[in-house]
PDB file of C-alpha atoms in Angstrom:
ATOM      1  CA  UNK A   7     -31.496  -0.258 -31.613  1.00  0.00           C
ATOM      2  CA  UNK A   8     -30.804  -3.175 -29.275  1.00  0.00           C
ATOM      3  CA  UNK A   9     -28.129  -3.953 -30.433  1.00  0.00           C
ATOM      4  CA  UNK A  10     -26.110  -0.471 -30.140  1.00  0.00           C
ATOM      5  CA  UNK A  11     -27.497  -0.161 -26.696  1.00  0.00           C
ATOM      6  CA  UNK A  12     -25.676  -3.416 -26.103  1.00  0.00           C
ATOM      7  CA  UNK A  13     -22.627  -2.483 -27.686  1.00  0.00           C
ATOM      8  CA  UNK A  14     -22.804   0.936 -25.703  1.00  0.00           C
ATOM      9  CA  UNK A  15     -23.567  -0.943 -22.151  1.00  0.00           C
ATOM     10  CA  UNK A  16     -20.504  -3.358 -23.578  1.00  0.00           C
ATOM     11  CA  UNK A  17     -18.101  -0.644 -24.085  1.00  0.00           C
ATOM     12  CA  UNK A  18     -18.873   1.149 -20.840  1.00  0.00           C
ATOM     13  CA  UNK A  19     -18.576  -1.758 -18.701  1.00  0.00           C
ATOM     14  CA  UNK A  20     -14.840  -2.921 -20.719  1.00  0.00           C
ATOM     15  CA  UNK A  21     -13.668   0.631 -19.631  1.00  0.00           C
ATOM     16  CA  UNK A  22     -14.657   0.609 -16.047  1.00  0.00           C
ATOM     17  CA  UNK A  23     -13.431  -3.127 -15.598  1.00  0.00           C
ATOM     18  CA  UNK A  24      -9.995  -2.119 -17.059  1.00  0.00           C
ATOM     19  CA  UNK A  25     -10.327   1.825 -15.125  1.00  0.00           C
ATOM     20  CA  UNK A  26     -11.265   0.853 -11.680  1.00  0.00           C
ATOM     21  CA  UNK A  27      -9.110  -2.557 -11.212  1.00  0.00           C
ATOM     22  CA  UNK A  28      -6.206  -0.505 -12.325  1.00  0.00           C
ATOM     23  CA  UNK A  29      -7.143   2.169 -10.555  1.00  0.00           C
ATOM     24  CA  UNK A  30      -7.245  -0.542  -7.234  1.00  0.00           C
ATOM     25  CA  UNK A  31      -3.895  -1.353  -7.868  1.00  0.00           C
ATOM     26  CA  UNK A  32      -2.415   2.156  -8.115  1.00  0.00           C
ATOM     27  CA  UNK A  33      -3.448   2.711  -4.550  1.00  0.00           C
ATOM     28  CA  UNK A  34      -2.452  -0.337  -3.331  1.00  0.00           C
ATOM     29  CA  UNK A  35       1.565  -0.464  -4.883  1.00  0.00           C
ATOM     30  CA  UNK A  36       1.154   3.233  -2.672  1.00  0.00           C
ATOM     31  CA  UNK A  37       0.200   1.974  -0.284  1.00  0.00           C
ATOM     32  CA  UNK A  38       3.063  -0.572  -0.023  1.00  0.00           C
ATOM     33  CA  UNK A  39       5.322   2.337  -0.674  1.00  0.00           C
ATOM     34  CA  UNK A  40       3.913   4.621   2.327  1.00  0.00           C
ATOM     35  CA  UNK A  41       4.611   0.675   4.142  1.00  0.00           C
ATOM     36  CA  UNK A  42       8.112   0.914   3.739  1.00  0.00           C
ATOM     37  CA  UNK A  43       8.592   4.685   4.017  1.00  0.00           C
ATOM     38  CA  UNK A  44       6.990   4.635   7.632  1.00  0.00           C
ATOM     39  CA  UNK A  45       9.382   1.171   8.704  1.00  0.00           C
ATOM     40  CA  UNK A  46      12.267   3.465   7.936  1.00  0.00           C
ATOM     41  CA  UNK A  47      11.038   6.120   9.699  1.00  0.00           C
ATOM     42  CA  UNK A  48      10.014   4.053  12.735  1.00  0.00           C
ATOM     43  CA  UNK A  49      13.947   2.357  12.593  1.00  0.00           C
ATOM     44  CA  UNK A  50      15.314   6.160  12.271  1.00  0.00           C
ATOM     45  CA  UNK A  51      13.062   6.656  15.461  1.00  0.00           C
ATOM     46  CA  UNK A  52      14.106   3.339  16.920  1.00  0.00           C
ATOM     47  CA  UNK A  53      17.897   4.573  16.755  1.00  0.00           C
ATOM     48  CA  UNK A  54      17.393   7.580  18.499  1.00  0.00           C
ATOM     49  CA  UNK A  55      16.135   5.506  21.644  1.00  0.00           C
ATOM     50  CA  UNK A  56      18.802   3.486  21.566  1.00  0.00           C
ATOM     51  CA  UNK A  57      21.522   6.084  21.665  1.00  0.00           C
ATOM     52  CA  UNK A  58      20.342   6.595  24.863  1.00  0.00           C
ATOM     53  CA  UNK A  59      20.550   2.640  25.853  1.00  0.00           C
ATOM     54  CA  UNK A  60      24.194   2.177  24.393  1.00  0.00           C
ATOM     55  CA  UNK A  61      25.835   4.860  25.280  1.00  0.00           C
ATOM     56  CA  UNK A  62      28.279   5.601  27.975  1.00  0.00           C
ATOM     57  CA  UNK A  63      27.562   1.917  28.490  1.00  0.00           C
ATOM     58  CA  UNK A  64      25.171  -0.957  26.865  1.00  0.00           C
ATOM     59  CA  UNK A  65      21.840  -1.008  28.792  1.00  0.00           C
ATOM     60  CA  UNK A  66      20.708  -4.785  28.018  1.00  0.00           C
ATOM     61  CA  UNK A  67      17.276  -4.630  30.014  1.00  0.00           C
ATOM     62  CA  UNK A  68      16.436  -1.296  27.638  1.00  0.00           C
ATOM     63  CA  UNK A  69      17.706  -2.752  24.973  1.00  0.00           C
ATOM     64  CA  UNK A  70      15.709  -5.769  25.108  1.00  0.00           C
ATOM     65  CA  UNK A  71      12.556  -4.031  25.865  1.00  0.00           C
ATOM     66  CA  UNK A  72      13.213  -1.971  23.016  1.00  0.00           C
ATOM     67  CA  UNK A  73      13.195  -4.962  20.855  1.00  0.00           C
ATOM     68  CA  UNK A  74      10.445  -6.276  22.295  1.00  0.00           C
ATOM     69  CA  UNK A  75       8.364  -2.946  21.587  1.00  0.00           C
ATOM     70  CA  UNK A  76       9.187  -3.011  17.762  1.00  0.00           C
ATOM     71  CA  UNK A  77       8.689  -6.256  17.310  1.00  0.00           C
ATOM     72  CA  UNK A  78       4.938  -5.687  18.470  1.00  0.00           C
ATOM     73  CA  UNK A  79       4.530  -3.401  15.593  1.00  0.00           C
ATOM     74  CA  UNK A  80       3.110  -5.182  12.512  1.00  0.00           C
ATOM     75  CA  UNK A  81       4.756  -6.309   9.393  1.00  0.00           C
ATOM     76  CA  UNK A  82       7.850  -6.335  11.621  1.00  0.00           C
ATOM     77  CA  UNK A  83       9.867  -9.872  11.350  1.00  0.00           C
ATOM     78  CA  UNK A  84      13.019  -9.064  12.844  1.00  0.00           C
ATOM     79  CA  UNK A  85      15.164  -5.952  14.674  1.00  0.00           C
ATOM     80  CA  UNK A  86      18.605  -6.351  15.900  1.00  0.00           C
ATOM     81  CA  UNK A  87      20.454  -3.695  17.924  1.00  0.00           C
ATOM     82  CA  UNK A  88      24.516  -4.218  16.930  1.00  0.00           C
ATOM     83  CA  UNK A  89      27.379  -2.707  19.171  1.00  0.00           C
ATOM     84  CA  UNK A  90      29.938  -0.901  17.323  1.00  0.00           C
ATOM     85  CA  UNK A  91      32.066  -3.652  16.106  1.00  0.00           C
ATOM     86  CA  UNK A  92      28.768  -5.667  14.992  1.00  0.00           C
ATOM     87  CA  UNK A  93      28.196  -8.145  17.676  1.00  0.00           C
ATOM     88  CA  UNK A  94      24.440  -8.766  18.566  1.00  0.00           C
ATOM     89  CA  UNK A  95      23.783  -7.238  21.725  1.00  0.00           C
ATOM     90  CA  UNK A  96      19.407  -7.395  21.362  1.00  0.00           C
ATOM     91  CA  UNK A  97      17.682  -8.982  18.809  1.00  0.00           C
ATOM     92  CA  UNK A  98      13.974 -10.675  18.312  1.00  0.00           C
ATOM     93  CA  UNK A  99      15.897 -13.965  17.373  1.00  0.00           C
ATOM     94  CA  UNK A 100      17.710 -15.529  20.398  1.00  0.00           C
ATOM     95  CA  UNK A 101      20.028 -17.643  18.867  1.00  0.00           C
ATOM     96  CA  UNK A 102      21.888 -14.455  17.190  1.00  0.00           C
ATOM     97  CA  UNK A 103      22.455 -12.960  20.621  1.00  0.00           C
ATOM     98  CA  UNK A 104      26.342 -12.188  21.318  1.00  0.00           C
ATOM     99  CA  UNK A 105      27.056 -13.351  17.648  1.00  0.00           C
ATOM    100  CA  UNK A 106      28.986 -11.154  15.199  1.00  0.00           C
ATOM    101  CA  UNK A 107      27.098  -9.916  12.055  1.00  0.00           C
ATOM    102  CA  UNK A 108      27.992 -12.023   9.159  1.00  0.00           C
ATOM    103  CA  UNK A 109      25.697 -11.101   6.671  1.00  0.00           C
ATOM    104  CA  UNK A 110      26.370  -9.365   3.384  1.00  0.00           C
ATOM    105  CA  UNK A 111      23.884  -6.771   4.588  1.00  0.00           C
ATOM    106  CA  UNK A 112      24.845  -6.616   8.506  1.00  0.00           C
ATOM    107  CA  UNK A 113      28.036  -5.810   7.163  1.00  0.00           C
ATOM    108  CA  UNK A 114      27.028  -3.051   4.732  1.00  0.00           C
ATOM    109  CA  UNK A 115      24.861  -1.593   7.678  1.00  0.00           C
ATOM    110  CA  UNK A 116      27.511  -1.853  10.237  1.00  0.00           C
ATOM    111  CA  UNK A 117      29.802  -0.094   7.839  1.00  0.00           C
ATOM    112  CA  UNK A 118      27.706   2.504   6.343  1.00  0.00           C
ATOM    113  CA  UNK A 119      27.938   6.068   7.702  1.00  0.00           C
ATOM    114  CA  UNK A 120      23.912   6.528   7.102  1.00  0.00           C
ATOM    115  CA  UNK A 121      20.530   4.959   6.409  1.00  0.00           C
ATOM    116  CA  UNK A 122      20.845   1.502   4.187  1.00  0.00           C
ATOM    117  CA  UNK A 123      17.266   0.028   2.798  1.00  0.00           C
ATOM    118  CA  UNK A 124      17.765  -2.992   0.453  1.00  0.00           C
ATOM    119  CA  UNK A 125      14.692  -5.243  -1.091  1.00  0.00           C
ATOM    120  CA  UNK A 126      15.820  -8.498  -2.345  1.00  0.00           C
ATOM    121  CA  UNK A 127      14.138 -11.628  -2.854  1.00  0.00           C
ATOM    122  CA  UNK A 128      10.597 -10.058  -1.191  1.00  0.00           C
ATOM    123  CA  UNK A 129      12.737  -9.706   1.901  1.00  0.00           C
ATOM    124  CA  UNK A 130      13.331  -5.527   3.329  1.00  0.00           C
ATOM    125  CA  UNK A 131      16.127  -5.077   5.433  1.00  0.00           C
ATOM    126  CA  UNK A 132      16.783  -1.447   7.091  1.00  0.00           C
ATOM    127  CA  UNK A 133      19.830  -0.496   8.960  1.00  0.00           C
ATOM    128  CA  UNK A 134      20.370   2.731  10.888  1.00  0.00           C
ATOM    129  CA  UNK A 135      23.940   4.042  12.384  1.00  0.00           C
ATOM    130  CA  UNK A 136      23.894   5.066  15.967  1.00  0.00           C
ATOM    131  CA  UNK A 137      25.979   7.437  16.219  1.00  0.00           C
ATOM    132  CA  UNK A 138      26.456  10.118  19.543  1.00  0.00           C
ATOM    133  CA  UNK A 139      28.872  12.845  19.478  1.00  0.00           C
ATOM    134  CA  UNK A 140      30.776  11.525  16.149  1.00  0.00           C
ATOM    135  CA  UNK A 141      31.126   8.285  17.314  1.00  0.00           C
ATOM    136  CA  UNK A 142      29.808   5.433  16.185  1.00  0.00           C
ATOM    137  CA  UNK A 143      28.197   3.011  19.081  1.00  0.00           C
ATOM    138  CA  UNK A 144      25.754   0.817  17.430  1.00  0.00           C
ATOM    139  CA  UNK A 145      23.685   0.094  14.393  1.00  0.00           C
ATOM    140  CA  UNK A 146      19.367  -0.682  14.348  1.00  0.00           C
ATOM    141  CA  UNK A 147      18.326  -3.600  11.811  1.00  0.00           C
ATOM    142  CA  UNK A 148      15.033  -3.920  11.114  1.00  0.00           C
ATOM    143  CA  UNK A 149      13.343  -6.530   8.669  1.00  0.00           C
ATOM    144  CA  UNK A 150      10.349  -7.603   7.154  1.00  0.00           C
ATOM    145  CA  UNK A 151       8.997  -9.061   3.999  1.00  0.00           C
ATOM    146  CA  UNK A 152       6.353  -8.876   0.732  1.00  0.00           C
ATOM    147  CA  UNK A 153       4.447 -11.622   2.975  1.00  0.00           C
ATOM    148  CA  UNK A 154       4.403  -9.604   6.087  1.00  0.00           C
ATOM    149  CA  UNK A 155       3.555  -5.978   4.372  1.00  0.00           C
ATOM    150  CA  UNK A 156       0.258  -7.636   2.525  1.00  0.00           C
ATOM    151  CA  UNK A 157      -0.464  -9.146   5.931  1.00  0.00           C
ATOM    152  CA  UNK A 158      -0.140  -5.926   7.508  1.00  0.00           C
ATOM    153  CA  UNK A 159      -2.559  -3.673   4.732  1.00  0.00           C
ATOM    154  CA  UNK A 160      -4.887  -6.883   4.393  1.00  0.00           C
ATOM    155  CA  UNK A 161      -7.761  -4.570   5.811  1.00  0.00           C
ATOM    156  CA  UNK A 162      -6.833  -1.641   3.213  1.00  0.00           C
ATOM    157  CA  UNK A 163      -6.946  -4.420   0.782  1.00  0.00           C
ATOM    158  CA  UNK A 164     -10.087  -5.447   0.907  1.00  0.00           C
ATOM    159  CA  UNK A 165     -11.550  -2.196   1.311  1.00  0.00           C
ATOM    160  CA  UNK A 166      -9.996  -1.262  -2.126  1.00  0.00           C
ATOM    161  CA  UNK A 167     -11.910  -4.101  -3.503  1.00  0.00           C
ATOM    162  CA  UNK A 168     -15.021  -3.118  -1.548  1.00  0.00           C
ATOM    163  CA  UNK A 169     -14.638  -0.081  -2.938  1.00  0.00           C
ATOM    164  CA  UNK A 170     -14.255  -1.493  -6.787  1.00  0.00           C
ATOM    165  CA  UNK A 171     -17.045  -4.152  -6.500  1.00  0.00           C
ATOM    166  CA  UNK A 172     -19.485  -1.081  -5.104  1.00  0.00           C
ATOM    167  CA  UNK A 173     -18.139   1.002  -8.036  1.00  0.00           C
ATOM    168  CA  UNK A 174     -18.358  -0.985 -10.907  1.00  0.00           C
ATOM    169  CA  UNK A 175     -21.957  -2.156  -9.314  1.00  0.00           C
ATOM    170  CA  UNK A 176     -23.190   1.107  -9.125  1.00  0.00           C
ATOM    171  CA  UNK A 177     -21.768   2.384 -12.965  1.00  0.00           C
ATOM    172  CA  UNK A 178     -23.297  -0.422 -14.255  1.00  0.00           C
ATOM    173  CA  UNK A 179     -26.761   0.601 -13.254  1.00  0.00           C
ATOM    174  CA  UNK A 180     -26.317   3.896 -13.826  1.00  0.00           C
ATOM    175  CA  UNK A 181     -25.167   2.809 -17.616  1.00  0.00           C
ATOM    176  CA  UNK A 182     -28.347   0.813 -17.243  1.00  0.00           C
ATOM    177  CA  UNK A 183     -30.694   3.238 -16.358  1.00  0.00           C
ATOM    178  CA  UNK A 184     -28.882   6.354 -18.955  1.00  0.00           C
ATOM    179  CA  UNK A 185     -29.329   3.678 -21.673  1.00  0.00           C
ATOM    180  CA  UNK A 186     -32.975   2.837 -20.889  1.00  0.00           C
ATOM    181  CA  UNK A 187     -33.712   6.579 -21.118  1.00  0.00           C
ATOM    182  CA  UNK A 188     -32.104   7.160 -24.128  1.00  0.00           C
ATOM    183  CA  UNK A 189     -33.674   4.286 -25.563  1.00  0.00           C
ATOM    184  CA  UNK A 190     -36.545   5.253 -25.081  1.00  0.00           C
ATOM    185  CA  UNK A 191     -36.326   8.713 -26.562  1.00  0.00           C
ATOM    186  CA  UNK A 192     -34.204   7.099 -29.432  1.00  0.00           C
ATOM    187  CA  UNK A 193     -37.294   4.451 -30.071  1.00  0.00           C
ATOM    188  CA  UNK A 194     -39.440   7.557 -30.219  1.00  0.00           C
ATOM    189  CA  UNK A 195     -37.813   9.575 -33.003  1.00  0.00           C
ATOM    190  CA  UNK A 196     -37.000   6.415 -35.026  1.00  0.00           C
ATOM    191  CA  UNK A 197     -41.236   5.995 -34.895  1.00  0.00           C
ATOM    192  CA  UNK A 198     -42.229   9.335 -35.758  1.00  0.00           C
ATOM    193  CA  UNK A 199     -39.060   9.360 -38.702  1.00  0.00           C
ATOM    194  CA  UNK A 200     -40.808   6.463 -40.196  1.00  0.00           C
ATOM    195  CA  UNK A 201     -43.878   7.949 -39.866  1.00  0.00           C
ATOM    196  CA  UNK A 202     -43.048  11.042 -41.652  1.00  0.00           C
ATOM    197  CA  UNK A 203     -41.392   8.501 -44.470  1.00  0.00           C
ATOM    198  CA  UNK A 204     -44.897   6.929 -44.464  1.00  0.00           C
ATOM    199  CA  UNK A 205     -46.318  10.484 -45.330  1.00  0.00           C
ATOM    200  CA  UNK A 206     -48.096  11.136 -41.936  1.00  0.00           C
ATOM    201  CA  UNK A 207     -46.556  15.164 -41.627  1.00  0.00           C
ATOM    202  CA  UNK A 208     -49.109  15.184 -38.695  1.00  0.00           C
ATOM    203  CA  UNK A 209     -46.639  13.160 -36.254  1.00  0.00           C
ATOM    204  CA  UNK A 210     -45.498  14.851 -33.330  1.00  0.00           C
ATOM    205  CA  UNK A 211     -42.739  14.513 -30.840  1.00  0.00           C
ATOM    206  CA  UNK A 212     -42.969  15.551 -27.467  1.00  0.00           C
ATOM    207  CA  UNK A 213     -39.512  16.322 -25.613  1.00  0.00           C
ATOM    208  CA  UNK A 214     -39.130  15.628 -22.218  1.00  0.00           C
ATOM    209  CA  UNK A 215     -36.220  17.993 -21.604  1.00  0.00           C
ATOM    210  CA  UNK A 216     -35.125  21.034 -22.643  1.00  0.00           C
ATOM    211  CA  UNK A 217     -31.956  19.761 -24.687  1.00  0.00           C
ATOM    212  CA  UNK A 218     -34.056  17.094 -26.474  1.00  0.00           C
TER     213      UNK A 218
END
């Protein structure tokens, strides 16, 4: 008897350590997704202001402030605001100021007639056209990386884990307690069947619920 209670506390246990871990996981890899979904709608957002900043004519202080104001935002690493011919007109990294975009992606961005997300090598980038009346006056880059997004959902984190420590804690009991109470029934009816194999037709079970 002890030893299927065992194996029945065993099995339970196997399936909620596999279950609820997994289960942890799921919401976290969604939550990483709704990460990246809202940085592209923030640099979609982040365009928009800046249409008003570059065009008839570049406004550097808004631009810069604009910068500034994204970069606050965390899980952001960097955010460049391009002209229309690439060149670095605000950006979180000084020593890119005035400089034309070289990079494989800049380029792509600067180049594409919509929204560009690429993920390579745990690094995001995010680049959105400006674009006013048909016309093309500047691009938004934003970036950020697999380091920065954990950093950023490290509270959600650990109250996924919270939440799978109290759960397995709690189904464990409960497994506990279900098995003690079966046992105990289960103890009963193996007593009085051994009775009745003794001869004794006199033994008598009491139930203690209705579906016993």
């Amino acid at each position: 008897m002890r030893s299927l209670s065992a194996k029945f506390i065993a099995a339970v246990a196997a399936v909620v350590l596999v279950t609820v871990p997994l289960l942890a996981w799921v919401i976290y890899q969604q939550a990483r997704t709704g990460f990246v979904r809202e940085m592209t709608i923030r640099a979609e957002s982040w365009a928009r202001i800046a249409r008003e900043a570059l065009f008839p004519r570049p406004q550097m202080f808004q631009l810069h402030l604009l910068v500034h104001e994204a970069r606050r935002v965390s899980g952001v690493v960097s955010v460049h605001i391009l002209d229309s011919r690439g060149r670095v007109l605000a950006t979180s990294h000084p020593a890119m100021l005035g400089q034309v975009e070289t990079s494989p992606f800049g380029q792509r961005a600067t180049q594409a007639a919509g929204l560009v997300v690429e993920e390579s090598g745990g690094r995001h980038e995010i680049g959105v056209p400006v674009w006013v009346e048909g016309r093309r006056v500047g691009t938004v880059r934003l970036g950020f990386s697999d380091e920065t997004i954990t950093g950023a959902l490290v509270t959600l984190r650990r109250r996924v884990w919270l939440a799978v420590a109290l759960a397995l804690t709690v189904t464990l009991l409960a497994t506990g307690l279900i098995q003690q109470w079966l046992g105990r029934s289960l103890r009963a009816l193996a007593e009085a069947a051994r009775a009745i194999g003794s001869g004794d037709l006199a033994v008598h079970v009491t139930p203690r619920t209705r579906d016993e």
